[in-house]
Each structure stands twice: as C-alpha cells, then as structure tokens.
PDB file of C-alpha atoms in Angstrom:
ATOM      1  CA  ALA A   1      -8.744  27.391 -65.006  1.00 76.00           C
ATOM      2  CA  GLN A   2     -11.957  28.821 -65.257  1.00 87.00           C
ATOM      3  CA  LYS A   3     -12.620  31.966 -67.355  1.00 94.00           C
ATOM      4  CA  VAL A   4     -15.605  34.182 -68.231  1.00 96.00           C
ATOM      5  CA  THR A   5     -15.650  36.514 -71.148  1.00 97.00           C
ATOM      6  CA  GLN A   6     -18.369  39.130 -71.588  1.00 97.00           C
ATOM      7  CA  ALA A   7     -17.057  40.852 -75.090  1.00 95.00           C
ATOM      8  CA  GLN A   8     -19.682  43.597 -74.897  1.00 97.00           C
ATOM      9  CA  THR A   9     -18.186  46.179 -72.635  1.00 96.00           C
ATOM     10  CA  GLU A  10     -21.220  48.746 -72.919  1.00 97.00           C
ATOM     11  CA  ILE A  11     -24.624  48.383 -74.960  1.00 98.00           C
ATOM     12  CA  SER A  12     -26.739  51.535 -75.549  1.00 97.00           C
ATOM     13  CA  VAL A  13     -30.251  50.986 -76.932  1.00 97.00           C
ATOM     14  CA  VAL A  14     -33.630  52.853 -77.231  1.00 97.00           C
ATOM     15  CA  GLU A  15     -36.214  52.231 -74.993  1.00 97.00           C
ATOM     16  CA  LYS A  16     -38.593  49.111 -76.014  1.00 97.00           C
ATOM     17  CA  GLU A  17     -35.811  47.548 -78.265  1.00 97.00           C
ATOM     18  CA  ASP A  18     -34.693  43.934 -77.516  1.00 97.00           C
ATOM     19  CA  VAL A  19     -31.091  43.508 -76.347  1.00 98.00           C
ATOM     20  CA  THR A  20     -28.999  40.305 -75.939  1.00 98.00           C
ATOM     21  CA  LEU A  21     -25.908  40.298 -73.474  1.00 98.00           C
ATOM     22  CA  ASP A  22     -23.270  37.547 -74.630  1.00 98.00           C
ATOM     23  CA  CYS A  23     -21.265  35.412 -72.133  1.00 98.00           C
ATOM     24  CA  VAL A  24     -18.832  32.875 -73.103  1.00 98.00           C
ATOM     25  CA  TYR A  25     -17.186  30.659 -70.353  1.00 97.00           C
ATOM     26  CA  GLU A  26     -14.177  28.131 -70.151  1.00 95.00           C
ATOM     27  CA  THR A  27     -13.906  25.207 -67.509  1.00 92.00           C
ATOM     28  CA  ARG A  28     -12.759  21.806 -67.284  1.00 89.00           C
ATOM     29  CA  ASP A  29     -15.398  20.408 -65.033  1.00 87.00           C
ATOM     30  CA  THR A  30     -18.285  18.877 -66.270  1.00 87.00           C
ATOM     31  CA  THR A  31     -20.375  19.903 -63.390  1.00 87.00           C
ATOM     32  CA  TYR A  32     -20.569  23.943 -62.969  1.00 90.00           C
ATOM     33  CA  TYR A  33     -22.814  26.563 -62.606  1.00 90.00           C
ATOM     34  CA  LEU A  34     -23.689  29.672 -64.434  1.00 93.00           C
ATOM     35  CA  PHE A  35     -25.043  33.003 -62.672  1.00 94.00           C
ATOM     36  CA  TRP A  36     -26.188  36.466 -64.035  1.00 97.00           C
ATOM     37  CA  TYR A  37     -26.043  39.192 -61.647  1.00 96.00           C
ATOM     38  CA  LYS A  38     -27.508  42.872 -62.285  1.00 97.00           C
ATOM     39  CA  GLN A  39     -25.774  46.055 -60.665  1.00 97.00           C
ATOM     40  CA  PRO A  40     -27.853  49.222 -60.907  1.00 96.00           C
ATOM     41  CA  PRO A  41     -26.473  52.411 -60.503  1.00 94.00           C
ATOM     42  CA  SER A  42     -27.141  52.349 -56.851  1.00 93.00           C
ATOM     43  CA  GLY A  43     -24.253  49.644 -56.561  1.00 94.00           C
ATOM     44  CA  GLU A  44     -25.740  46.698 -54.887  1.00 94.00           C
ATOM     45  CA  LEU A  45     -25.403  43.285 -56.599  1.00 95.00           C
ATOM     46  CA  GLY A  46     -28.684  41.384 -57.482  1.00 95.00           C
ATOM     47  CA  PHE A  47     -28.931  37.838 -58.142  1.00 93.00           C
ATOM     48  CA  LEU A  48     -30.987  37.185 -61.500  1.00 95.00           C
ATOM     49  CA  ILE A  49     -30.904  33.427 -62.515  1.00 92.00           C
ATOM     50  CA  ARG A  50     -28.726  30.079 -62.066  1.00 90.00           C
ATOM     51  CA  ARG A  51     -28.334  27.370 -64.261  1.00 90.00           C
ATOM     52  CA  ASN A  52     -26.428  24.045 -63.691  1.00 88.00           C
ATOM     53  CA  SER A  53     -24.553  22.376 -66.556  1.00 90.00           C
ATOM     54  CA  PHE A  54     -26.798  19.617 -66.751  1.00 88.00           C
ATOM     55  CA  ASP A  55     -29.742  21.698 -67.910  1.00 86.00           C
ATOM     56  CA  GLU A  56     -29.800  23.134 -71.116  1.00 85.00           C
ATOM     57  CA  GLN A  57     -33.343  24.363 -71.092  1.00 85.00           C
ATOM     58  CA  ASN A  58     -33.783  27.783 -71.838  1.00 87.00           C
ATOM     59  CA  GLU A  59     -35.685  30.006 -69.387  1.00 88.00           C
ATOM     60  CA  ILE A  60     -38.082  32.914 -69.318  1.00 90.00           C
ATOM     61  CA  SER A  61     -38.949  35.258 -66.783  1.00 91.00           C
ATOM     62  CA  GLY A  62     -41.135  37.889 -67.929  1.00 94.00           C
ATOM     63  CA  ARG A  63     -39.387  40.358 -70.070  1.00 96.00           C
ATOM     64  CA  TYR A  64     -35.851  38.129 -69.331  1.00 96.00           C
ATOM     65  CA  SER A  65     -34.789  35.030 -71.142  1.00 95.00           C
ATOM     66  CA  TRP A  66     -31.632  32.824 -71.124  1.00 95.00           C
ATOM     67  CA  ASN A  67     -30.127  30.983 -73.678  1.00 95.00           C
ATOM     68  CA  PHE A  68     -27.653  28.200 -72.341  1.00 95.00           C
ATOM     69  CA  GLN A  69     -25.981  26.269 -75.263  1.00 94.00           C
ATOM     70  CA  LYS A  70     -23.013  24.080 -73.918  1.00 93.00           C
ATOM     71  CA  SER A  71     -21.845  23.388 -77.650  1.00 93.00           C
ATOM     72  CA  THR A  72     -20.578  26.761 -77.906  1.00 95.00           C
ATOM     73  CA  SER A  73     -20.084  27.497 -74.115  1.00 96.00           C
ATOM     74  CA  SER A  74     -22.415  30.362 -73.971  1.00 97.00           C
ATOM     75  CA  PHE A  75     -25.023  31.571 -71.509  1.00 97.00           C
ATOM     76  CA  ASN A  76     -26.397  34.664 -73.247  1.00 97.00           C
ATOM     77  CA  PHE A  77     -29.178  36.991 -71.730  1.00 97.00           C
ATOM     78  CA  THR A  78     -32.087  38.777 -73.724  1.00 97.00           C
ATOM     79  CA  ILE A  79     -34.218  41.480 -72.459  1.00 97.00           C
ATOM     80  CA  THR A  80     -37.362  41.975 -74.356  1.00 97.00           C
ATOM     81  CA  ALA A  81     -38.793  45.199 -74.717  1.00 97.00           C
ATOM     82  CA  SER A  82     -36.333  46.977 -72.610  1.00 97.00           C
ATOM     83  CA  GLN A  83     -37.208  49.845 -70.215  1.00 97.00           C
ATOM     84  CA  VAL A  84     -35.075  52.306 -68.606  1.00 97.00           C
ATOM     85  CA  VAL A  85     -35.166  50.703 -65.394  1.00 96.00           C
ATOM     86  CA  ASP A  86     -32.973  47.866 -67.107  1.00 97.00           C
ATOM     87  CA  SER A  87     -29.896  50.158 -67.080  1.00 98.00           C
ATOM     88  CA  ALA A  88     -27.588  48.752 -65.355  1.00 98.00           C
ATOM     89  CA  VAL A  89     -24.055  46.649 -65.338  1.00 97.00           C
ATOM     90  CA  TYR A  90     -24.739  42.928 -65.809  1.00 98.00           C
ATOM     91  CA  PHE A  91     -22.301  40.238 -64.784  1.00 97.00           C
ATOM     92  CA  CYS A  92     -22.035  36.714 -65.756  1.00 97.00           C
ATOM     93  CA  ALA A  93     -20.436  34.420 -63.463  1.00 95.00           C
ATOM     94  CA  LEU A  94     -19.314  30.869 -63.365  1.00 93.00           C
ATOM     95  CA  SER A  95     -18.713  28.311 -60.320  1.00 89.00           C
ATOM     96  CA  GLU A  96     -16.982  24.876 -60.634  1.00 82.00           C
ATOM     97  CA  ALA A  97     -18.689  22.119 -58.012  1.00 68.00           C
ATOM     98  CA  GLY A  98     -16.764  20.673 -55.096  1.00 55.00           C
ATOM     99  CA  TYR A  99     -13.575  21.520 -53.745  1.00 47.00           C
ATOM    100  CA  SER A 100     -11.543  21.251 -56.599  1.00 44.00           C
ATOM    101  CA  GLY A 101     -10.777  24.371 -57.740  1.00 41.00           C
ATOM    102  CA  GLY A 102     -14.159  25.710 -57.751  1.00 43.00           C
ATOM    103  CA  GLY A 103     -17.338  25.672 -55.625  1.00 46.00           C
ATOM    104  CA  ALA A 104     -16.060  26.559 -52.123  1.00 58.00           C
ATOM    105  CA  ASP A 105     -13.586  29.057 -53.597  1.00 61.00           C
ATOM    106  CA  GLY A 106     -16.042  31.634 -55.235  1.00 83.00           C
ATOM    107  CA  LEU A 107     -17.546  32.597 -58.439  1.00 90.00           C
ATOM    108  CA  THR A 108     -15.473  33.786 -61.402  1.00 92.00           C
ATOM    109  CA  PHE A 109     -16.818  36.838 -62.835  1.00 95.00           C
ATOM    110  CA  GLY A 110     -17.005  38.307 -66.311  1.00 96.00           C
ATOM    111  CA  LYS A 111     -15.952  41.951 -66.404  1.00 96.00           C
ATOM    112  CA  GLY A 112     -19.516  42.973 -66.976  1.00 97.00           C
ATOM    113  CA  THR A 113     -21.376  44.405 -69.811  1.00 97.00           C
ATOM    114  CA  HIS A 114     -22.722  48.197 -69.008  1.00 97.00           C
ATOM    115  CA  LEU A 115     -26.342  48.357 -70.573  1.00 98.00           C
ATOM    116  CA  ILE A 116     -27.910  51.844 -71.242  1.00 98.00           C
ATOM    117  CA  ILE A 117     -31.318  52.305 -71.903  1.00 97.00           C
ATOM    118  CA  GLN A 118     -32.310  55.326 -73.419  1.00 96.00           C
ATOM    119  CA  PRO A 119     -35.894  57.129 -73.113  1.00 94.00           C
TER     120      PRO A 119
ATOM    121  CA  ASP B   1     -33.063  40.397 -49.052  1.00 56.00           C
ATOM    122  CA  ALA B   2     -30.372  38.431 -47.358  1.00 63.00           C
ATOM    123  CA  GLY B   3     -29.371  39.604 -43.993  1.00 92.00           C
ATOM    124  CA  ILE B   4     -25.756  40.968 -44.805  1.00 96.00           C
ATOM    125  CA  THR B   5     -24.080  44.219 -43.857  1.00 97.00           C
ATOM    126  CA  GLN B   6     -20.972  45.762 -44.360  1.00 98.00           C
ATOM    127  CA  SER B   7     -19.039  48.295 -42.144  1.00 97.00           C
ATOM    128  CA  PRO B   8     -17.697  50.982 -42.736  1.00 97.00           C
ATOM    129  CA  ARG B   9     -19.678  51.810 -45.965  1.00 97.00           C
ATOM    130  CA  HIS B  10     -17.138  54.178 -46.881  1.00 97.00           C
ATOM    131  CA  LYS B  11     -13.516  54.798 -45.698  1.00 97.00           C
ATOM    132  CA  VAL B  12     -10.843  57.162 -46.487  1.00 97.00           C
ATOM    133  CA  THR B  13      -7.218  56.436 -45.457  1.00 97.00           C
ATOM    134  CA  GLU B  14      -3.903  56.730 -46.057  1.00 97.00           C
ATOM    135  CA  THR B  15      -0.969  54.285 -47.441  1.00 97.00           C
ATOM    136  CA  GLY B  16       0.477  52.420 -44.811  1.00 97.00           C
ATOM    137  CA  THR B  17      -2.294  52.397 -42.258  1.00 96.00           C
ATOM    138  CA  PRO B  18      -3.965  49.159 -41.188  1.00 96.00           C
ATOM    139  CA  VAL B  19      -7.913  48.886 -42.144  1.00 97.00           C
ATOM    140  CA  THR B  20     -10.372  46.213 -41.070  1.00 98.00           C
ATOM    141  CA  LEU B  21     -13.267  45.814 -43.090  1.00 98.00           C
ATOM    142  CA  ARG B  22     -16.482  43.953 -41.512  1.00 98.00           C
ATOM    143  CA  CYS B  23     -18.954  41.436 -42.781  1.00 98.00           C
ATOM    144  CA  HIS B  24     -21.967  40.579 -40.824  1.00 98.00           C
ATOM    145  CA  GLN B  25     -24.980  38.077 -41.741  1.00 97.00           C
ATOM    146  CA  THR B  26     -28.025  37.279 -40.009  1.00 96.00           C
ATOM    147  CA  GLU B  27     -28.547  34.292 -42.218  1.00 92.00           C
ATOM    148  CA  ASN B  28     -26.297  31.450 -40.683  1.00 92.00           C
ATOM    149  CA  HIS B  29     -24.946  30.693 -43.950  1.00 92.00           C
ATOM    150  CA  ARG B  30     -22.076  28.682 -43.728  1.00 90.00           C
ATOM    151  CA  TYR B  31     -19.758  29.955 -46.894  1.00 91.00           C
ATOM    152  CA  MET B  32     -18.538  33.674 -46.836  1.00 94.00           C
ATOM    153  CA  TYR B  33     -16.390  35.633 -49.384  1.00 95.00           C
ATOM    154  CA  TRP B  34     -14.769  38.820 -49.778  1.00 97.00           C
ATOM    155  CA  TYR B  35     -14.403  40.105 -53.545  1.00 97.00           C
ATOM    156  CA  ARG B  36     -13.065  43.482 -54.685  1.00 97.00           C
ATOM    157  CA  GLN B  37     -14.501  45.382 -57.812  1.00 97.00           C
ATOM    158  CA  ASP B  38     -12.243  47.495 -60.040  1.00 95.00           C
ATOM    159  CA  PRO B  39     -13.113  49.148 -63.469  1.00 88.00           C
ATOM    160  CA  GLY B  40     -12.463  46.701 -66.063  1.00 85.00           C
ATOM    161  CA  HIS B  41     -11.852  43.734 -64.035  1.00 87.00           C
ATOM    162  CA  GLY B  42     -15.189  42.878 -62.877  1.00 90.00           C
ATOM    163  CA  LEU B  43     -15.220  41.141 -59.332  1.00 95.00           C
ATOM    164  CA  ARG B  44     -12.403  39.290 -58.161  1.00 95.00           C
ATOM    165  CA  LEU B  45     -12.392  36.726 -55.174  1.00 94.00           C
ATOM    166  CA  ILE B  46      -9.852  37.854 -52.387  1.00 95.00           C
ATOM    167  CA  HIS B  47     -10.458  35.317 -49.679  1.00 95.00           C
ATOM    168  CA  TYR B  48     -13.211  33.077 -48.778  1.00 93.00           C
ATOM    169  CA  SER B  49     -14.195  30.893 -45.527  1.00 93.00           C
ATOM    170  CA  TYR B  50     -16.076  27.473 -45.582  1.00 88.00           C
ATOM    171  CA  GLY B  51     -16.844  27.839 -41.834  1.00 89.00           C
ATOM    172  CA  VAL B  52     -15.410  29.265 -38.461  1.00 92.00           C
ATOM    173  CA  LYS B  53     -11.543  29.545 -38.589  1.00 91.00           C
ATOM    174  CA  ASP B  54     -11.517  27.737 -41.907  1.00 91.00           C
ATOM    175  CA  THR B  55     -10.506  30.293 -44.603  1.00 93.00           C
ATOM    176  CA  ASP B  56      -8.517  30.036 -47.836  1.00 91.00           C
ATOM    177  CA  LYS B  57      -6.972  32.395 -50.713  1.00 92.00           C
ATOM    178  CA  GLY B  58      -8.801  33.424 -53.524  1.00 90.00           C
ATOM    179  CA  GLU B  59      -7.173  35.244 -56.880  1.00 89.00           C
ATOM    180  CA  VAL B  60      -5.921  38.541 -55.418  1.00 94.00           C
ATOM    181  CA  SER B  61      -5.114  37.616 -52.044  1.00 94.00           C
ATOM    182  CA  ASP B  62      -1.868  39.253 -51.660  1.00 95.00           C
ATOM    183  CA  GLY B  63      -1.976  42.044 -49.020  1.00 96.00           C
ATOM    184  CA  TYR B  64      -5.317  40.880 -47.410  1.00 97.00           C
ATOM    185  CA  SER B  65      -5.750  38.912 -44.513  1.00 97.00           C
ATOM    186  CA  VAL B  66      -9.139  37.602 -43.091  1.00 97.00           C
ATOM    187  CA  SER B  67     -10.656  35.917 -39.721  1.00 97.00           C
ATOM    188  CA  ARG B  68     -13.812  34.228 -38.991  1.00 97.00           C
ATOM    189  CA  SER B  69     -14.169  33.636 -35.512  1.00 95.00           C
ATOM    190  CA  LYS B  70     -18.247  33.567 -35.544  1.00 95.00           C
ATOM    191  CA  THR B  71     -20.338  32.218 -38.165  1.00 95.00           C
ATOM    192  CA  GLU B  72     -21.819  35.722 -38.580  1.00 96.00           C
ATOM    193  CA  ASP B  73     -18.636  37.799 -38.822  1.00 97.00           C
ATOM    194  CA  PHE B  74     -16.049  37.603 -41.468  1.00 98.00           C
ATOM    195  CA  LEU B  75     -13.427  40.301 -41.507  1.00 98.00           C
ATOM    196  CA  LEU B  76     -11.044  41.627 -44.014  1.00 98.00           C
ATOM    197  CA  THR B  77      -7.767  43.321 -42.843  1.00 98.00           C
ATOM    198  CA  LEU B  78      -5.562  45.124 -45.068  1.00 97.00           C
ATOM    199  CA  GLU B  79      -2.339  45.101 -42.978  1.00 93.00           C
ATOM    200  CA  SER B  80      -0.631  48.267 -44.390  1.00 96.00           C
ATOM    201  CA  ALA B  81      -3.016  49.757 -47.155  1.00 96.00           C
ATOM    202  CA  THR B  82      -1.527  51.069 -50.783  1.00 97.00           C
ATOM    203  CA  SER B  83      -3.254  52.833 -53.248  1.00 97.00           C
ATOM    204  CA  SER B  84      -3.697  49.921 -55.510  1.00 96.00           C
ATOM    205  CA  GLN B  85      -6.127  48.768 -52.888  1.00 97.00           C
ATOM    206  CA  THR B  86      -8.231  51.421 -53.745  1.00 97.00           C
ATOM    207  CA  SER B  87     -11.520  49.700 -54.587  1.00 98.00           C
ATOM    208  CA  VAL B  88     -15.034  48.652 -53.629  1.00 98.00           C
ATOM    209  CA  TYR B  89     -15.407  45.563 -51.492  1.00 98.00           C
ATOM    210  CA  PHE B  90     -18.366  43.202 -51.587  1.00 98.00           C
ATOM    211  CA  CYS B  91     -18.810  40.469 -48.956  1.00 97.00           C
ATOM    212  CA  ALA B  92     -21.135  37.845 -50.057  1.00 95.00           C
ATOM    213  CA  ILE B  93     -22.619  34.560 -48.450  1.00 94.00           C
ATOM    214  CA  SER B  94     -23.857  31.382 -49.694  1.00 90.00           C
ATOM    215  CA  ASP B  95     -25.358  28.368 -47.665  1.00 84.00           C
ATOM    216  CA  VAL B  96     -24.253  25.503 -50.097  1.00 73.00           C
ATOM    217  CA  ILE B  97     -21.092  25.041 -52.029  1.00 64.00           C
ATOM    218  CA  GLY B  98     -20.912  25.731 -55.729  1.00 59.00           C
ATOM    219  CA  GLY B  99     -24.396  25.324 -56.676  1.00 67.00           C
ATOM    220  CA  ASN B 100     -26.144  27.951 -54.944  1.00 74.00           C
ATOM    221  CA  GLU B 101     -26.317  31.353 -55.679  1.00 84.00           C
ATOM    222  CA  GLN B 102     -24.566  34.124 -53.622  1.00 90.00           C
ATOM    223  CA  PHE B 103     -26.113  37.067 -52.022  1.00 92.00           C
ATOM    224  CA  PHE B 104     -23.915  40.170 -51.807  1.00 95.00           C
ATOM    225  CA  GLY B 105     -23.467  42.877 -49.295  1.00 97.00           C
ATOM    226  CA  PRO B 106     -24.081  46.564 -50.071  1.00 96.00           C
ATOM    227  CA  GLY B 107     -20.234  47.049 -50.535  1.00 97.00           C
ATOM    228  CA  THR B 108     -17.710  49.434 -48.779  1.00 98.00           C
ATOM    229  CA  ARG B 109     -16.248  51.860 -50.755  1.00 97.00           C
ATOM    230  CA  LEU B 110     -12.320  52.121 -49.664  1.00 98.00           C
ATOM    231  CA  THR B 111      -9.853  54.994 -50.568  1.00 97.00           C
ATOM    232  CA  VAL B 112      -6.359  54.744 -50.114  1.00 97.00           C
ATOM    233  CA  LEU B 113      -4.597  58.271 -50.525  1.00 96.00           C
TER     234      LEU B 113
END
C-alpha cells in the first residue's frame, strides 16, 4: 500500500531563514507521481508542484526548490529566505499511475507540516 | 483558478439527519473526488468518480454515498450523520488519471452535534 510520511508536525522559523520540509513515501509501483500542496490559514488547497517517478531532476521556482531522491524515497521541499506569507500547512502527496490501486483513486496525503514564519 | 464550487460552505446538523454536500465544476474534467480533512490525519479519500454514473470507494467510505448524474456535479451524502463525520470536506477535480494535479474546491465545514 502507498504511504506518505511527513515527520515534522510543526516548524517555526524566523523570517529570512531557510527551511526544509521533509517527505518520505512508500509505493510498490515503478510509475508514480509526487505532489506538494499549500494550505494557508484561509483554508484553500493550492497546488505547488508535480514530479513523476522518472524525473529526478531537482526543481527551483523562485524561493522554492524541491529535491527528489528515489534512492531514499524522499521528496523534500525547501523555502529559501522565508517570508511571513509562507506560513501555511504544507502537504506532500502521492499518486500511483493507472487503475491498479492508484491513479483513478485519488491522492494519498501525508499528515502535513505546519510552517510558522515569525516576523 | 479552476472553476470548482462547493455548497454549502458551512453546515451544522444533528446526529441521525441526512446531509448532502454538492460539488460543482465548470472545467468539464472527467475525474472528481471527495476528501475529508481532520486534524492529525491530513486528507483522506472518501469516494471518487471516473465518469458519469461511475464511482468507487476510497479509504474512508463507510457511512458515505455519492452520485454523479452529470459531468459537472458530484454529490456526497451522509445517510445518517454521526459526530465522527464532523470534518472539513474537500472536492477535487482532475482531467487525467494519476499524473495530473488535482484542483481543490474551497471546502465545506460540517459539524454534527
């Protein structure tokens, strides 16, 4: 069965510090997709990134970067020079491809990491 | 932003009463999903749909039923609400199985007294 673990329940840092959110996943499929979502205090869920299992290139988008390592089954998320607006709950999620237990039947989410950026 | 609305946005009901939540999309996406979000659990899949009248169970489907008679609407029904179903319910849509991101509605906060 697929599983996503976000061991950090809550992280608090001071503005402008760098912070890394950890995500470890389990799956038996060779084809799968990993996602990060952001849930600010307003409650809506916003998509941040998707990565497929065949693409291990790291990705950078502004102050955000993602490190995907299949060898350790991890998909970590780093915010550089954090800002108060980054305060939110961040979810890592996994989807397996195809009908066999995965793609059609939704995302498997981690429990989320509550990130607090103090001014 | 993807065109997804949920109604009602807030509801308070009593144990034993039936409740129906509605998800409406204007994106013509094939796949629709219902999740519940609870503290300490993240989001968990309740039911999903892969087309009109095609639905299946997710991880936490007990006590819930769904229907999809039109592409744009996906209904979640609690036949007899219980306090354990107090939660925030999110609808999501996707146009491709597995690989594409899911877009989420604004959520419905349901309280069962």
